[in-house]
XYZ file of C-alpha atoms in Angstrom:
496
model
C 0.024 0.015 0.006
C 1.452 3.378 -1.027
C 0.986 6.599 0.884
C 0.761 10.325 0.097
C 4.534 10.784 -0.172
C 4.791 8.128 -2.904
C 1.821 9.704 -4.780
C 3.251 13.182 -4.442
C 6.652 12.105 -5.748
C 5.113 10.383 -8.778
C 2.990 13.460 -9.417
C 6.161 15.612 -9.506
C 7.905 13.261 -11.971
C 4.788 13.048 -14.180
C 5.023 16.792 -14.723
C 8.821 16.736 -15.251
C 10.146 15.837 -18.623
C 13.521 14.767 -17.413
C 15.485 14.068 -14.223
C 14.993 15.577 -10.787
C 17.796 15.299 -8.153
C 17.116 13.830 -4.736
C 17.605 17.337 -3.284
C 15.075 18.901 -5.698
C 12.505 16.236 -4.794
C 13.251 16.618 -1.067
C 12.730 20.406 -1.310
C 9.410 19.936 -3.144
C 8.149 17.297 -0.730
C 9.600 18.977 2.345
C 11.441 15.800 3.424
C 15.035 14.664 3.644
C 16.950 13.123 0.731
C 17.081 9.878 2.671
C 13.274 9.865 2.759
C 13.263 10.406 -0.999
C 15.476 7.307 -1.441
C 13.179 5.242 0.735
C 10.098 6.503 -1.088
C 11.544 5.619 -4.487
C 12.301 2.057 -3.300
C 8.785 1.691 -1.960
C 7.303 2.903 -5.286
C 9.324 0.456 -7.338
C 8.463 -2.361 -4.958
C 4.747 -1.516 -5.427
C 4.653 -2.072 -9.229
C 4.377 -5.437 -10.843
C 7.398 -7.718 -10.815
C 10.095 -6.974 -13.333
C 8.994 -3.311 -13.839
C 10.773 -0.173 -12.630
C 8.580 2.914 -12.392
C 11.214 5.393 -11.155
C 14.586 5.162 -12.899
C 17.735 6.506 -11.257
C 21.054 7.619 -12.695
C 24.123 8.770 -10.770
C 24.708 12.466 -11.217
C 21.241 13.111 -12.701
C 18.780 11.889 -10.110
C 15.387 10.254 -10.705
C 13.176 10.041 -13.722
C 9.798 8.437 -14.454
C 9.732 5.477 -16.870
C 6.733 6.843 -18.777
C 5.915 3.643 -20.596
C 5.683 1.793 -17.319
C 3.601 4.588 -15.866
C 1.124 4.445 -18.756
C 0.806 0.651 -18.484
C 0.374 0.718 -14.685
C -3.106 -0.229 -13.648
C -2.588 0.413 -9.943
C -2.908 3.532 -7.805
C -0.342 5.532 -9.709
C -2.404 5.498 -12.914
C -4.900 7.910 -11.269
C -2.306 10.712 -11.120
C -2.888 13.456 -13.752
C -0.210 15.861 -14.889
C -1.971 19.111 -14.032
C -0.051 22.347 -14.510
C -0.302 24.744 -11.557
C -2.817 26.937 -13.384
C -4.912 23.951 -14.374
C -4.875 22.602 -10.807
C -5.920 26.002 -9.374
C -8.771 26.321 -11.910
C -9.973 22.842 -10.946
C -9.868 23.709 -7.270
C -11.634 27.038 -7.799
C -14.365 25.361 -9.835
C -14.920 22.832 -7.049
C -15.227 25.581 -4.465
C -17.566 27.655 -6.653
C -19.877 24.681 -7.404
C -20.069 23.848 -3.672
C -20.508 27.489 -2.470
C -21.347 28.460 0.158
C -20.578 24.977 1.657
C -17.107 24.278 2.952
C -14.849 21.399 2.006
C -11.833 20.006 3.841
C -8.407 20.790 2.453
C -7.545 17.119 2.354
C -10.571 16.275 0.200
C -10.161 19.370 -2.007
C -6.561 18.541 -2.989
C -6.693 14.776 -2.516
C -6.316 13.702 -6.146
C -3.573 16.227 -6.925
C -1.079 14.713 -4.474
C 0.677 18.001 -3.693
C 2.464 19.148 -0.560
C 1.125 21.437 2.132
C 3.344 24.232 0.789
C 1.819 23.863 -2.656
C -1.716 23.869 -1.196
C -0.994 27.109 0.639
C 0.483 28.690 -2.458
C -2.539 27.590 -4.514
C -5.024 29.064 -2.079
C -3.046 32.342 -1.963
C -3.079 32.441 -5.795
C -6.828 31.681 -5.967
C -7.526 34.386 -3.415
C -5.634 36.859 -5.568
C -7.350 35.597 -8.713
C -10.853 36.377 -7.377
C -9.917 39.796 -5.956
C -12.357 42.423 -7.195
C -15.141 39.907 -7.994
C -17.004 40.476 -4.701
C -16.399 36.802 -3.893
C -14.430 35.864 -0.818
C -12.343 32.800 -0.084
C -12.437 31.715 3.579
C -9.865 29.267 4.834
C -10.526 28.233 8.453
C -10.004 25.176 10.620
C -8.594 23.072 7.739
C -11.714 23.829 5.650
C -12.135 26.260 2.806
C -15.100 27.805 1.002
C -16.051 30.707 -1.195
C -18.995 32.999 -0.515
C -20.656 35.738 -2.568
C -23.788 36.633 -4.480
C -25.232 33.784 -6.504
C -25.052 35.632 -9.830
C -21.396 36.501 -9.192
C -20.636 32.872 -8.348
C -22.178 31.806 -11.644
C -20.328 34.496 -13.634
C -17.003 33.397 -12.139
C -17.811 29.681 -12.913
C -18.425 30.646 -16.543
C -15.198 32.673 -16.570
C -13.183 29.713 -15.283
C -14.855 27.266 -17.673
C -13.952 29.579 -20.541
C -10.301 29.300 -19.602
C -10.531 25.543 -20.048
C -11.019 26.202 -23.793
C -13.812 23.634 -24.285
C -14.958 23.357 -27.876
C -17.735 20.740 -27.723
C -20.107 19.064 -25.288
C -18.001 15.925 -25.031
C -15.103 17.964 -23.674
C -17.429 19.444 -21.025
C -18.357 15.850 -20.161
C -14.716 14.884 -19.634
C -13.983 18.038 -17.615
C -16.995 17.529 -15.281
C -17.392 13.827 -14.354
C -20.405 14.694 -12.265
C -22.236 15.636 -15.446
C -24.245 12.522 -16.004
C -25.276 11.079 -19.364
C -28.837 11.985 -18.487
C -27.891 15.610 -17.769
C -25.862 15.744 -20.995
C -28.875 14.536 -23.055
C -31.294 16.918 -21.295
C -29.126 19.992 -21.793
C -28.382 19.083 -25.407
C -32.145 18.669 -25.948
C -32.769 22.139 -24.644
C -30.280 23.664 -27.086
C -31.781 21.579 -29.912
C -35.178 22.937 -28.927
C -33.863 26.552 -29.022
C -32.293 26.041 -32.411
C -35.482 24.430 -33.779
C -37.671 27.269 -32.532
C -35.398 29.856 -33.990
C -34.692 27.984 -37.246
C -31.183 29.032 -36.327
C -27.893 27.517 -35.142
C -26.312 28.624 -31.929
C -22.681 28.581 -33.068
C -19.469 28.185 -31.083
C -18.571 29.656 -28.598
C -22.088 30.751 -27.714
C -23.411 27.185 -27.550
C -20.689 26.282 -25.042
C -21.635 29.258 -22.906
C -25.341 28.430 -23.040
C -24.689 24.758 -22.300
C -22.448 25.731 -19.345
C -25.059 28.154 -18.067
C -27.804 25.534 -18.006
C -25.485 22.979 -16.429
C -24.503 25.441 -13.684
C -28.131 26.294 -13.067
C -29.053 22.598 -12.641
C -26.048 21.853 -10.448
C -26.592 24.906 -8.192
C -30.310 24.229 -7.624
C -29.569 20.572 -6.822
C -27.266 21.844 -4.099
C -29.936 24.105 -2.668
C -28.635 27.465 -4.040
C -31.105 30.146 -5.089
C -31.037 33.200 -7.333
C -30.331 36.527 -5.623
C -33.321 38.480 -6.915
C -36.875 37.955 -7.912
C -37.799 38.846 -11.432
C -39.762 41.969 -10.549
C -36.851 43.450 -8.669
C -34.428 43.075 -11.569
C -36.454 44.065 -14.623
C -36.942 47.791 -15.053
C -38.367 49.781 -17.927
C -35.379 49.320 -20.215
C -35.255 45.564 -19.615
C -39.005 45.287 -20.191
C -38.657 47.020 -23.560
C -35.928 44.602 -24.512
C -38.174 41.667 -23.595
C -41.042 43.051 -25.656
C -38.665 43.663 -28.579
C -37.393 40.041 -28.402
C -40.719 38.465 -27.194
C -40.072 35.197 -29.064
C -36.656 34.773 -27.409
C -38.167 35.393 -23.969
C -40.907 32.833 -24.564
C -38.253 30.256 -25.583
C -36.331 31.026 -22.388
C -39.578 30.637 -20.408
C -40.196 27.168 -21.960
C -36.547 26.034 -21.243
C -36.923 27.072 -17.572
C -40.220 25.139 -17.439
C -38.394 22.064 -18.758
C -35.650 22.511 -16.180
C -38.254 22.780 -13.382
C -39.833 19.474 -14.480
C -36.412 17.868 -14.805
C -35.341 18.893 -11.299
C -38.820 18.248 -9.776
C -38.738 21.657 -8.149
C -39.932 25.136 -8.937
C -37.262 27.274 -10.552
C -37.680 31.044 -9.902
C -38.777 33.245 -12.788
C -35.483 35.186 -12.684
C -33.885 32.251 -14.477
C -35.990 33.018 -17.512
C -34.331 36.417 -17.754
C -30.878 34.942 -17.278
C -31.330 32.517 -20.185
C -32.947 35.310 -22.208
C -29.765 37.317 -21.693
C -27.689 34.553 -23.182
C -29.943 34.249 -26.208
C -29.794 37.983 -27.049
C -26.087 37.876 -26.383
C -25.450 35.143 -28.947
C -24.986 35.564 -32.648
C -27.548 33.302 -34.149
C -26.885 31.876 -37.612
C -30.192 31.614 -39.529
C -31.152 30.813 -43.071
C -30.124 33.171 -45.928
C -33.248 35.324 -45.416
C -32.326 36.042 -41.823
C -33.128 39.443 -40.388
C -30.242 41.852 -41.001
C -31.565 44.774 -39.087
C -29.788 46.318 -36.119
C -30.428 49.323 -33.900
C -29.295 52.846 -34.827
C -27.040 52.859 -31.761
C -25.224 49.823 -33.021
C -24.913 51.390 -36.466
C -23.219 54.437 -34.937
C -20.765 52.309 -33.010
C -19.911 50.238 -36.054
C -19.368 53.283 -38.250
C -17.022 54.747 -35.707
C -15.105 51.418 -35.511
C -14.726 51.325 -39.257
C -13.684 54.999 -39.480
C -11.141 54.365 -36.694
C -9.699 51.337 -38.508
C -9.516 53.346 -41.762
C -7.453 55.996 -40.013
C -5.354 53.582 -37.899
C -4.481 51.295 -40.812
C -4.551 53.951 -43.498
C -7.009 51.815 -45.539
C -9.914 52.784 -47.844
C -12.396 50.345 -46.281
C -15.723 50.199 -48.055
C -18.400 50.494 -45.275
C -21.017 48.745 -47.334
C -18.998 45.542 -47.581
C -18.328 45.145 -43.857
C -20.908 47.208 -41.906
C -23.846 44.749 -41.792
C -21.807 41.684 -40.945
C -19.837 43.546 -38.242
C -23.033 45.091 -36.804
C -24.647 41.654 -36.421
C -21.682 40.664 -34.252
C -21.448 43.978 -32.295
C -25.142 43.952 -31.335
C -24.990 40.707 -29.280
C -21.502 41.715 -28.073
C -22.998 44.890 -26.520
C -25.596 42.736 -24.811
C -22.792 40.590 -23.365
C -21.026 43.613 -22.028
C -24.269 44.862 -20.451
C -24.913 41.527 -18.724
C -21.331 40.683 -17.848
C -21.328 37.654 -20.106
C -17.872 36.367 -21.060
C -17.070 34.245 -24.077
C -13.831 32.435 -24.860
C -11.967 32.954 -28.141
C -9.861 29.800 -28.740
C -8.325 31.482 -31.777
C -7.015 34.485 -29.815
C -3.326 33.483 -29.794
C -3.454 32.607 -33.508
C -5.132 35.996 -34.381
C -2.563 37.914 -32.387
C 0.297 36.114 -34.125
C -1.140 36.016 -37.628
C -2.572 39.552 -37.668
C -0.668 41.520 -35.079
C -1.105 44.920 -36.764
C -4.837 44.419 -37.280
C -5.369 43.096 -33.766
C -3.460 46.002 -32.142
C -5.388 48.513 -34.247
C -8.697 46.860 -33.421
C -7.900 46.857 -29.695
C -7.124 50.619 -29.743
C -10.210 51.495 -31.811
C -12.695 49.284 -29.980
C -11.398 50.397 -26.569
C -11.943 54.006 -27.546
C -15.320 53.613 -29.187
C -16.950 51.335 -26.527
C -15.342 53.344 -23.776
C -16.824 56.583 -25.117
C -20.328 55.189 -25.661
C -20.716 52.618 -22.884
C -17.897 53.198 -20.440
C -17.136 49.480 -20.590
C -13.943 47.511 -21.023
C -13.725 45.004 -23.869
C -11.898 41.714 -23.302
C -9.090 40.485 -25.478
C -11.348 37.622 -26.574
C -13.994 40.049 -27.858
C -11.355 42.183 -29.580
C -10.036 39.068 -31.322
C -13.471 38.250 -32.728
C -13.899 41.772 -34.076
C -10.419 41.875 -35.587
C -11.282 38.812 -37.661
C -13.843 40.894 -39.605
C -11.176 43.335 -40.575
C -8.678 40.555 -41.227
C -11.192 38.935 -43.582
C -11.764 42.250 -45.369
C -7.977 42.793 -45.686
C -7.527 39.291 -47.106
C -10.280 39.969 -49.668
C -9.005 43.483 -50.480
C -5.271 43.274 -50.154
C -3.970 46.799 -49.995
C -1.518 47.665 -52.817
C 1.973 48.690 -51.924
C 2.012 52.454 -51.965
C 4.980 53.964 -53.832
C 6.413 57.483 -53.933
C 8.592 58.355 -56.889
C 11.311 60.895 -56.116
C 13.489 62.693 -58.626
C 15.728 65.780 -58.443
C 13.577 68.234 -60.260
C 13.066 67.239 -63.890
C 9.362 66.815 -64.417
C 9.857 64.897 -67.672
C 12.215 62.351 -66.115
C 9.874 61.876 -63.149
C 6.780 61.237 -65.278
C 8.747 58.849 -67.517
C 9.759 56.847 -64.499
C 6.169 56.819 -63.251
C 4.915 55.380 -66.554
C 7.666 52.704 -66.595
C 7.014 51.635 -63.004
C 3.240 51.585 -63.511
C 3.551 49.565 -66.729
C 5.805 46.975 -65.188
C 4.003 46.872 -61.789
C 0.330 47.689 -62.332
C -0.529 46.320 -58.835
C 1.501 49.125 -57.214
C -0.231 52.368 -56.177
C 1.813 55.375 -57.220
C 0.933 57.905 -54.533
C 2.790 60.879 -55.983
C 5.857 62.015 -57.900
C 7.834 64.714 -56.042
C 11.240 66.320 -55.856
C 13.627 65.710 -52.936
C 13.028 69.278 -51.699
C 9.249 68.758 -51.507
C 9.646 65.447 -49.765
C 12.020 66.943 -47.119
C 9.480 69.740 -46.523
C 6.515 67.321 -46.017
C 8.279 64.090 -45.035
C 6.087 63.343 -41.979
C 2.885 63.622 -44.112
C 4.333 61.432 -46.868
C 5.600 58.805 -44.428
C 1.978 58.097 -43.342
C 0.840 57.557 -46.947
C 3.600 55.352 -48.439
C 5.349 51.987 -48.075
C 8.248 52.466 -50.508
C 10.295 55.259 -52.204
C 11.732 54.689 -55.715
C 14.196 57.452 -56.468
C 16.696 58.381 -59.204
C 18.820 60.434 -56.779
C 21.041 59.358 -53.933
C 19.532 60.293 -50.516
C 20.451 59.832 -46.876
C 19.406 56.480 -45.422
C 17.544 58.111 -42.486
C 15.395 60.287 -44.695
C 12.416 57.998 -44.054
C 11.396 54.891 -42.104
C 10.451 53.147 -45.353
C 12.710 51.327 -47.852
C 14.386 53.570 -50.430
C 15.374 52.092 -53.798
C 17.840 53.926 -56.018
C 17.123 53.183 -59.626
C 18.178 54.238 -63.087
C 15.899 56.771 -64.787
C 15.512 54.249 -67.643
C 14.289 51.670 -65.135
C 16.172 48.757 -66.643
C 15.786 44.997 -65.945
C 18.078 45.090 -62.857
C 15.967 47.943 -61.381
C 12.787 45.993 -62.002
C 14.192 42.888 -60.206
C 15.164 44.976 -57.188
C 11.686 46.525 -56.992
C 10.044 43.091 -57.337
C 12.131 41.632 -54.529
C 11.453 44.644 -52.211
C 7.699 44.569 -52.899
C 7.563 40.789 -52.057
C 9.412 41.433 -48.817
C 7.001 44.292 -47.887
C 3.964 42.118 -48.531
C 5.463 39.255 -46.487
C 6.105 41.591 -43.602
C 2.618 43.060 -43.714
C 4.072 46.391 -44.967
């Protein structure tokens, strides 16, 4: 029979892709190196005959035989290689789902097999993580719990679930073993009902958010938790207008809550209708081709300001008609999400930031300014990522030409001849202007914002501009053409 020390040591080695010295293990486990040696011997004696789970090598220390670990069908096979962040999220979710009930520290961290030092560090990190959420972590008498308003508890659960980057219902099932097959079928049926009633698909990530919300609702009511407010206390004139404007969505939410009541065999307060309604108006529903493409005048103003801001920030002639409607149909539910503190996860965020860094940065600046001015709200990086995709798509479909300035000494005839030759050889380039060196030096800051490349027949200082400068022959021969071709390809590859 193995004990906690053996399980903790294996857990450390599972997470380590390599050797750990006896001293490193001793420090992590808060024991002596002699105890480490005894623990390793006990572990290897616990596996089936002829197998060695923990390998040792003089000068390097100890390492897990990963093949033996994977084949082990004993106690060690239950150990999972959680990262510290993953472990803390799991612990926080457990506390949130049980709130306001307490759970013993031993039970809370039992299957992680970590030391007391790690437990204390995790609790300190979790306490810091929930600062500013109006939820408190209480650690007393070897028991821990979190307390706060029910709606805040649920919001934080959704936020933590979003960090798990779940993309389908089966992943939710694996993440939450307590979600039974019956619960999974019931919640899936509710989303199917919603989609059937709307003749519309609830796309990712909105479907995951809605699924998670219904699961949280069911789990919290089973544990005896209740909503904070009654419906009448929450819904004012503005909210009532929104319900009337989206009466069909509200009726769908009402029917879903009725189904949940019957499923739980208990009355679910009317406030839950409004909570589900919030999720529906905060989701972008994908309907058939004849779907309604209308949006409110307020949304139209916000979208126009976003497009104008991106035009200025990227120096692009964006055609409003080609992007406005599609963007507005995303922004309208996004504004509902901001109003109701609904978070969504963008699993493509890192890819967007790496693939379109200039567009993402510009979108972040513009959206922060526009939404801040109109709604005094902060927009998450996930939301910014989704919006930036609309501009990235537009850019892909309307690749901006490389903007060229032709510079000559003063001869107008020579300058115009070079313009004709460049334009004939490279019709895809946009010739912004033809100027003399004197004119460029006088207005260099203005020109720098409008161009990507200077083609010149005169030798100039390298620091005259932040853009590439190509010195060419006035006759623009084959060698000049090759140099321009290479430079243009490099500019396109670097995103200008």
